[in-house]
Short mmCIF file of C-alpha atoms in Angstrom, two decimals:
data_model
loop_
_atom_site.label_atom_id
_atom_site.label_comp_id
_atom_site.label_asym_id
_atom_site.label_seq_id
_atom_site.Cartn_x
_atom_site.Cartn_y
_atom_site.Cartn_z
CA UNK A 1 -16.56 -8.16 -8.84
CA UNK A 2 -18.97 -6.73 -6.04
CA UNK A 3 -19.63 -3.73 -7.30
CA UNK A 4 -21.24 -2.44 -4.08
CA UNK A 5 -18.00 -2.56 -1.79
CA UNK A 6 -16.39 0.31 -1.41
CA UNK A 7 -13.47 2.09 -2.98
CA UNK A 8 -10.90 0.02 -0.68
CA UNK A 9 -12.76 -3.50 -0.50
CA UNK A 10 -12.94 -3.02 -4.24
CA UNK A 11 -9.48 -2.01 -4.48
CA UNK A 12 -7.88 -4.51 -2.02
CA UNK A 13 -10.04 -7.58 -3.09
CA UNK A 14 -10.39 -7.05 -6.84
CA UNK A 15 -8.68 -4.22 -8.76
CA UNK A 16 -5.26 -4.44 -7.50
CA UNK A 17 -4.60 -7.75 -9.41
CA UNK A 18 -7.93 -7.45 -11.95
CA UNK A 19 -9.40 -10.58 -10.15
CA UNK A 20 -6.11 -13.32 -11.72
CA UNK A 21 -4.91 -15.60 -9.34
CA UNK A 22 -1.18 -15.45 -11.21
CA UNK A 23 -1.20 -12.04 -10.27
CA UNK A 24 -2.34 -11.78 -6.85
CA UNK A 25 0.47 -14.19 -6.08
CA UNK A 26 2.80 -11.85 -7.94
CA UNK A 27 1.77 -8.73 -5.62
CA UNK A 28 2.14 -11.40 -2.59
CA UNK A 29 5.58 -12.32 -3.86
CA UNK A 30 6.66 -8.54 -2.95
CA UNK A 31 3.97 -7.89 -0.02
CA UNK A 32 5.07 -11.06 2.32
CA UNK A 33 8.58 -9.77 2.71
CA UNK A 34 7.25 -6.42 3.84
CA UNK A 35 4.66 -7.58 6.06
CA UNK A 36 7.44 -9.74 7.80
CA UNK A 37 9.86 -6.99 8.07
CA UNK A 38 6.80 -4.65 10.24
CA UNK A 39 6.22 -7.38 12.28
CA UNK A 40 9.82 -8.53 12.88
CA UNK A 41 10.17 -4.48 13.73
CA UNK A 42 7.86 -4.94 16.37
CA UNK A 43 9.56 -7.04 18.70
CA UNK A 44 6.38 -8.55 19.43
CA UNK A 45 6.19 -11.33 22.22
CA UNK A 46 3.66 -13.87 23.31
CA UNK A 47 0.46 -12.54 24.92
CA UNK A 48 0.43 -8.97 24.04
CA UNK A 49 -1.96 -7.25 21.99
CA UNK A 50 -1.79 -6.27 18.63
CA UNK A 51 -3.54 -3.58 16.75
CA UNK A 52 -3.13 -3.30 12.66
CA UNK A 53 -4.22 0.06 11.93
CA UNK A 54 -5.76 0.02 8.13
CA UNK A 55 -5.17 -3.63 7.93
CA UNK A 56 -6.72 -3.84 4.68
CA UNK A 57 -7.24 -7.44 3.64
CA UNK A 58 -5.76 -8.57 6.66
CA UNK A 59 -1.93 -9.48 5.95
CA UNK A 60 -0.14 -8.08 8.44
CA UNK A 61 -2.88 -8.58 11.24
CA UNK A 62 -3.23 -12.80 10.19
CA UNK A 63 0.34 -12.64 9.77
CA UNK A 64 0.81 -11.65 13.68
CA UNK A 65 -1.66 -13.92 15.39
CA UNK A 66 1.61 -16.65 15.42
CA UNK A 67 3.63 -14.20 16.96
CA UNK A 68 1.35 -13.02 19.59
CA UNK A 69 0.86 -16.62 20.77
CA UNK A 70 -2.37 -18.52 21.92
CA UNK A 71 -2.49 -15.79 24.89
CA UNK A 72 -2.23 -12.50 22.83
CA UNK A 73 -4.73 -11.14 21.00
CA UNK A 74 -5.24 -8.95 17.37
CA UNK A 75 -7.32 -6.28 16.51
CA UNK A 76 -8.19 -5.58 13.00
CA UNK A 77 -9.08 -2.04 12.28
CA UNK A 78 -9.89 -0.30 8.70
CA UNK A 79 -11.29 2.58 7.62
CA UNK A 80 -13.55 0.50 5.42
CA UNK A 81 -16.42 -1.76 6.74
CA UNK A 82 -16.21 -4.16 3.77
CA UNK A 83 -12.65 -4.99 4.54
CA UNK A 84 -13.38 -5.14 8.26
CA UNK A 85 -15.78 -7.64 7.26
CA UNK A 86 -13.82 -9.45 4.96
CA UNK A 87 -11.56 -10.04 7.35
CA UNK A 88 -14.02 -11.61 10.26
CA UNK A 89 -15.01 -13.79 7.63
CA UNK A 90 -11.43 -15.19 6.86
CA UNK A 91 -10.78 -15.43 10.43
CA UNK A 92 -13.93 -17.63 10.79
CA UNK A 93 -12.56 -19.60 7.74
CA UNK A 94 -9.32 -19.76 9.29
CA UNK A 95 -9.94 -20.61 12.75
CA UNK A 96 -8.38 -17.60 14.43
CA UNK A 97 -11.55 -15.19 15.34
CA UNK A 98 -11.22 -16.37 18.87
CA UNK A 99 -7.91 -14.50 19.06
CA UNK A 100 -9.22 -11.57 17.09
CA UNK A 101 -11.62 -8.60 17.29
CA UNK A 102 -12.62 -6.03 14.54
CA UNK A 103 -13.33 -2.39 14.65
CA UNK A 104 -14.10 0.29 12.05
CA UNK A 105 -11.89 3.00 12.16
CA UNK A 106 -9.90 5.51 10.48
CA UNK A 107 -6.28 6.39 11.51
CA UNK A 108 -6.62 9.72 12.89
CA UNK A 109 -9.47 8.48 15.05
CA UNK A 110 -9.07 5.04 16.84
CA UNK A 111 -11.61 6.31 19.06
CA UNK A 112 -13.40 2.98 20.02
CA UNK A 113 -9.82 1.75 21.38
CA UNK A 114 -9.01 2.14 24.65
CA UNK A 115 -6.19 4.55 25.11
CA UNK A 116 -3.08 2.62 27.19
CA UNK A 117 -4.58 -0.93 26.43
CA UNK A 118 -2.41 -2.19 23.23
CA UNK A 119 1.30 -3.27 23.08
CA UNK A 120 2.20 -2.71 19.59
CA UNK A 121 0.27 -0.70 16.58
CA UNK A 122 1.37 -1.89 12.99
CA UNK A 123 0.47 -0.46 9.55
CA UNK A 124 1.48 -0.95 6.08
CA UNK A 125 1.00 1.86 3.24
CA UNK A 126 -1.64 3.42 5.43
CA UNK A 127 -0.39 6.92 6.08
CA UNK A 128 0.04 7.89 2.06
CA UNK A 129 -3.76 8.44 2.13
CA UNK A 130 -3.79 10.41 5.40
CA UNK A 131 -3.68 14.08 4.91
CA UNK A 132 -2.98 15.13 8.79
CA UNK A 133 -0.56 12.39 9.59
CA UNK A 134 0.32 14.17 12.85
CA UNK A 135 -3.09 13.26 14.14
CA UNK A 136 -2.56 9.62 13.21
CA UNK A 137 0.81 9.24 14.93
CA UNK A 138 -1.19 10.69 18.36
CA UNK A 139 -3.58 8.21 17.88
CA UNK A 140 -1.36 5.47 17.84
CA UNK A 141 0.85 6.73 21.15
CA UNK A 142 -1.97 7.60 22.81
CA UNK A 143 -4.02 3.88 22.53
CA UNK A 144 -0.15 2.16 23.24
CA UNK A 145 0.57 1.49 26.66
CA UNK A 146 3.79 2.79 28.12
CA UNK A 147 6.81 0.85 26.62
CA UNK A 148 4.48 -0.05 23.37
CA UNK A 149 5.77 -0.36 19.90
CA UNK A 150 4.65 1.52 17.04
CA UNK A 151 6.22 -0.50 13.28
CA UNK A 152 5.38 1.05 10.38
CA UNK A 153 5.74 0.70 6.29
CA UNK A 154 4.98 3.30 4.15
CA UNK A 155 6.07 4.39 0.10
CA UNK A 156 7.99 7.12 -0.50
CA UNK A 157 6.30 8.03 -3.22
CA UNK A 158 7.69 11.20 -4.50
CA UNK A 159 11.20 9.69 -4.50
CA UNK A 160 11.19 8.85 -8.05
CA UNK A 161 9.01 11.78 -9.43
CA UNK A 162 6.28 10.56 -12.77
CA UNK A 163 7.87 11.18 -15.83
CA UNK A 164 6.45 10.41 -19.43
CA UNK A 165 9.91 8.38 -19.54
CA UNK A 166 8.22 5.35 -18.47
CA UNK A 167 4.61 3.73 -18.51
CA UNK A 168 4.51 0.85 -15.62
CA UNK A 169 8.08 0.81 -15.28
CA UNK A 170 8.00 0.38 -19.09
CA UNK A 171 10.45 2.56 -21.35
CA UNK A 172 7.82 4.86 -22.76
CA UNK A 173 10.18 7.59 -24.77
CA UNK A 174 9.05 6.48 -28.30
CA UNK A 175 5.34 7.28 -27.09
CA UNK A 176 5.62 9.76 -24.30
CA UNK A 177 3.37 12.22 -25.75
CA UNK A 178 0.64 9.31 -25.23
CA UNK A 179 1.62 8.83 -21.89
CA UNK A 180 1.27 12.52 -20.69
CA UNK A 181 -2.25 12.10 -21.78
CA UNK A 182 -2.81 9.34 -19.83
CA UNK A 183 -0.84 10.80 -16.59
CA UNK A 184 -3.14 14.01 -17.43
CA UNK A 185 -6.45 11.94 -17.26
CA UNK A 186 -5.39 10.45 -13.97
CA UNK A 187 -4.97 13.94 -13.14
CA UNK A 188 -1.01 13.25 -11.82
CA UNK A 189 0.39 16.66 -11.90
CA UNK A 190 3.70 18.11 -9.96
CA UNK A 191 1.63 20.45 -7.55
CA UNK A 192 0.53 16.65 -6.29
CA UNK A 193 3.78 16.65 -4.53
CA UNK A 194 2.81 19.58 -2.42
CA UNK A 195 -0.79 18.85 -1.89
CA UNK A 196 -1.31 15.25 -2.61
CA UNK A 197 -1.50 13.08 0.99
CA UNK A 198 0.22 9.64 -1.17
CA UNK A 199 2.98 12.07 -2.13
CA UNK A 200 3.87 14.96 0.15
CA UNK A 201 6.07 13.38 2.66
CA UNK A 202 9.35 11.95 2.95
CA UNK A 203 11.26 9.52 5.83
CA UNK A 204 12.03 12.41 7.58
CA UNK A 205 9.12 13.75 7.76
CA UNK A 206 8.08 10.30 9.43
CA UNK A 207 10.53 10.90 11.82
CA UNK A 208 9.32 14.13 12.62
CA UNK A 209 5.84 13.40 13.59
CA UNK A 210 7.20 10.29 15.72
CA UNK A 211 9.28 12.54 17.24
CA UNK A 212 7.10 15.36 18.09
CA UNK A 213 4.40 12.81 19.18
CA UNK A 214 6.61 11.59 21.83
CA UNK A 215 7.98 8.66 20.75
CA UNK A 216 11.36 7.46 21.82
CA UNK A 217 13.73 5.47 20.43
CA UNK A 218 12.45 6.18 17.06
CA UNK A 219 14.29 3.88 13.88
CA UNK A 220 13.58 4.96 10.57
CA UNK A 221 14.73 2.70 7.51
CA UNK A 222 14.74 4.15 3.65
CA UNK A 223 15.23 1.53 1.18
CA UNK A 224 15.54 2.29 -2.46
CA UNK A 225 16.22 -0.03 -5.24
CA UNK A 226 16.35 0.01 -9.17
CA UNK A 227 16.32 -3.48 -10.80
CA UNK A 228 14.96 -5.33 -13.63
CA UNK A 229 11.66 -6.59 -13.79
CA UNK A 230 7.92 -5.91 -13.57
CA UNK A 231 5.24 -5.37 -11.60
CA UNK A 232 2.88 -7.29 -13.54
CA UNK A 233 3.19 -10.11 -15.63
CA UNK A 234 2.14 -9.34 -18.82
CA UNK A 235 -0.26 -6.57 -21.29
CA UNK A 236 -3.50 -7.99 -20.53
CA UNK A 237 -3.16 -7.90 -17.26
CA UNK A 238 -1.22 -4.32 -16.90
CA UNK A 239 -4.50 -3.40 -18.46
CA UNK A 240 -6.96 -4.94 -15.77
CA UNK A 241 -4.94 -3.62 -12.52
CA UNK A 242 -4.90 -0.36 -10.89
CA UNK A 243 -1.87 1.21 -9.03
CA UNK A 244 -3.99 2.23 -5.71
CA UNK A 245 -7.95 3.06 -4.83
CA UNK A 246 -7.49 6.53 -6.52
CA UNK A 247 -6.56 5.40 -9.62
CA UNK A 248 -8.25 3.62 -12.88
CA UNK A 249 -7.19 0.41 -14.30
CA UNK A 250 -4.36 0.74 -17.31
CA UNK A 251 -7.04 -0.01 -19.63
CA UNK A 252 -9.85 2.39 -18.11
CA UNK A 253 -7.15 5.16 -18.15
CA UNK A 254 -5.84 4.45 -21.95
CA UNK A 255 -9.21 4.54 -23.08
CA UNK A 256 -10.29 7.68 -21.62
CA UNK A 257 -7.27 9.37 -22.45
CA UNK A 258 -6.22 8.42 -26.16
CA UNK A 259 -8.50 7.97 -29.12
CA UNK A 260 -8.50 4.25 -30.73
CA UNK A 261 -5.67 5.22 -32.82
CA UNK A 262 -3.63 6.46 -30.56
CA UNK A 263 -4.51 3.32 -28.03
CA UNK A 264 -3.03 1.28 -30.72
CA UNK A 265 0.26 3.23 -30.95
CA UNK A 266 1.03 2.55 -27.31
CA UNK A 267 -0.12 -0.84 -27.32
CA UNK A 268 2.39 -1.41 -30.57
CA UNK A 269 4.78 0.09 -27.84
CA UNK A 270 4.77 -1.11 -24.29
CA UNK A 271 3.40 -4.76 -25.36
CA UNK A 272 6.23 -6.36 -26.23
CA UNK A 273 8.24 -5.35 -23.46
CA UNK A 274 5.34 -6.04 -20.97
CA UNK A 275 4.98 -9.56 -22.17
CA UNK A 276 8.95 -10.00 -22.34
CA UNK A 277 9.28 -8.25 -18.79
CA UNK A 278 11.57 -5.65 -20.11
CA UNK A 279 10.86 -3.31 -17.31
CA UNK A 280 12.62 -1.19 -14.59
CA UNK A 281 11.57 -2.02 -10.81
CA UNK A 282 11.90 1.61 -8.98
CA UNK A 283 10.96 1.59 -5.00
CA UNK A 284 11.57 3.63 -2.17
CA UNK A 285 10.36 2.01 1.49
CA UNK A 286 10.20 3.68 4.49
CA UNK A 287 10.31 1.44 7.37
CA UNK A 288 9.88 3.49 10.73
CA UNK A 289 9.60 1.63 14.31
CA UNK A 290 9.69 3.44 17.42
CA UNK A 291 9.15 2.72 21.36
CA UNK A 292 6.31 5.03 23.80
#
């Protein structure tokens, strides 16, 4: 691991999955279906011009150079320059810079674009770390042209509030006294729902900023779902990923929060049923797409 990118790059590129291939293709297996949903949202035709707002490690924004055809064009912007980066590289790898150009740039200023010169603005779980999302939803309308497409993605976060019920989507009653130690560490409290950007919204609250920004036509999709299953594939590597940048690995959080003992207890615990896959899957996706 590169331990000079920053908090995204490292994020995006290594902590998410801990670095295992097996597990990166897990997090795919769910992220694919999403990305295709934005862009199919979009309505996006050959020849226009796409921007991907916090395109990350550059799913959506690779995803879209098909769409947009040999004549369109896609423009990767991030907040971080080490995922800009990454991405130029791919697309050199790949065969597509050509088609592409890159800017650093946060969401509530895409000041180097030109305002009226892009045909549809995507972004995927982008807004949860934006604490005035108002300003992000002028930024977008103002940079699309007149009859330009805004498709978004974005958690609802607060939907299924933490609980010391569950560890990972793991039934964590037996041990749930260990488990408010660890949500304490992380510092996961209820006033986060107030205060916290990755948890103080809802859909309609997405639909309110679209609205008030001047979008028309505005669509807003909630889709929640409780299943079986897990989000990773097994203890060792719950331990070696981490939920979003904010957060610690499993294993960084368990040891700063419990003593060795106590470590032990919940391992005892949530082991078996994270090597079985005896979990719950809980989600709630917002899916807004709107028209200037």
């Amino acid at each position: 691991m590169d331990d000079d990118l920053d908090k995204w790059a490292s994020w995006l590129l290594h902590r998410r999955d801990g670095d295992d291939p097996e597990q990166r293709e897990k997090a795919l297996e769910h992220l694919r279906p999403i990305r295709d949903r934005v862009l199919d949202h979009a309505g996006i035709q050959t020849g226009e011009h796409l921007l991907d707002v916090g395109s990350g490690d550059g799913l959506i924004a690779f995803g879209a150079l098909d769409r947009v055809g040999p004549e369109g064009a896609v423009i990767v912007s991030d907040v971080s320059a080490d995922l800009v980066e990454h991405s130029r590289s791919l697309a050199d790898k790949l065969g597509g810079g050509s088609r592409m150009s890159f800017v650093v740039a946060n969401a509530e200023d895409l000041g180097p674009i030109e305002g009226g010169s892009i045909d549809v603005v995507t972004t995927r779980s982008v807004l949860i770390y934006v604490a005035d999302k108002g300003k992000a939803f002028r930024e977008f309308h103002r940079v699309l042209r007149t009859g330009g497409r805004v498709s978004i993605f974005e958690p609802i976060n607060n939907y299924f509030p933490d609980t010391t019920d569950e560890f990972w989507g793991f039934d964590s009653k037996a041990v749930s006294d260990l488990v408010a130690k660890v949500w304490a560490y992380e510092g996961w409290e209820e006033s986060a729902y107030d205060t916290d950007p990755m948890m103080n919204f809802t859909e309609k609250d997405l639909m309110a900023h679209a609205e008030a920004t001047g979008f028309s036509e505005v669509h807003v999709e909630l889709l929640v779902d409780v299943e079986p299953g897990t989000w990773v594939l097994d203890w060792e590597r719950l331990l070696n990923t981490s939920p979003n940048p904010n957060a610690h690995t499993a294993g960084e959080a368990i040891r700063g929060a419990l003593t060795e003992d106590e470590a032990a207890r919940l391992e005892r615990h949530i082991r078996p049923l994270a090597d079985e896959g005896h979990g719950i899957l809980r989600s709630a996706f917002a899916y807004l797409w709107a028209v200037k």
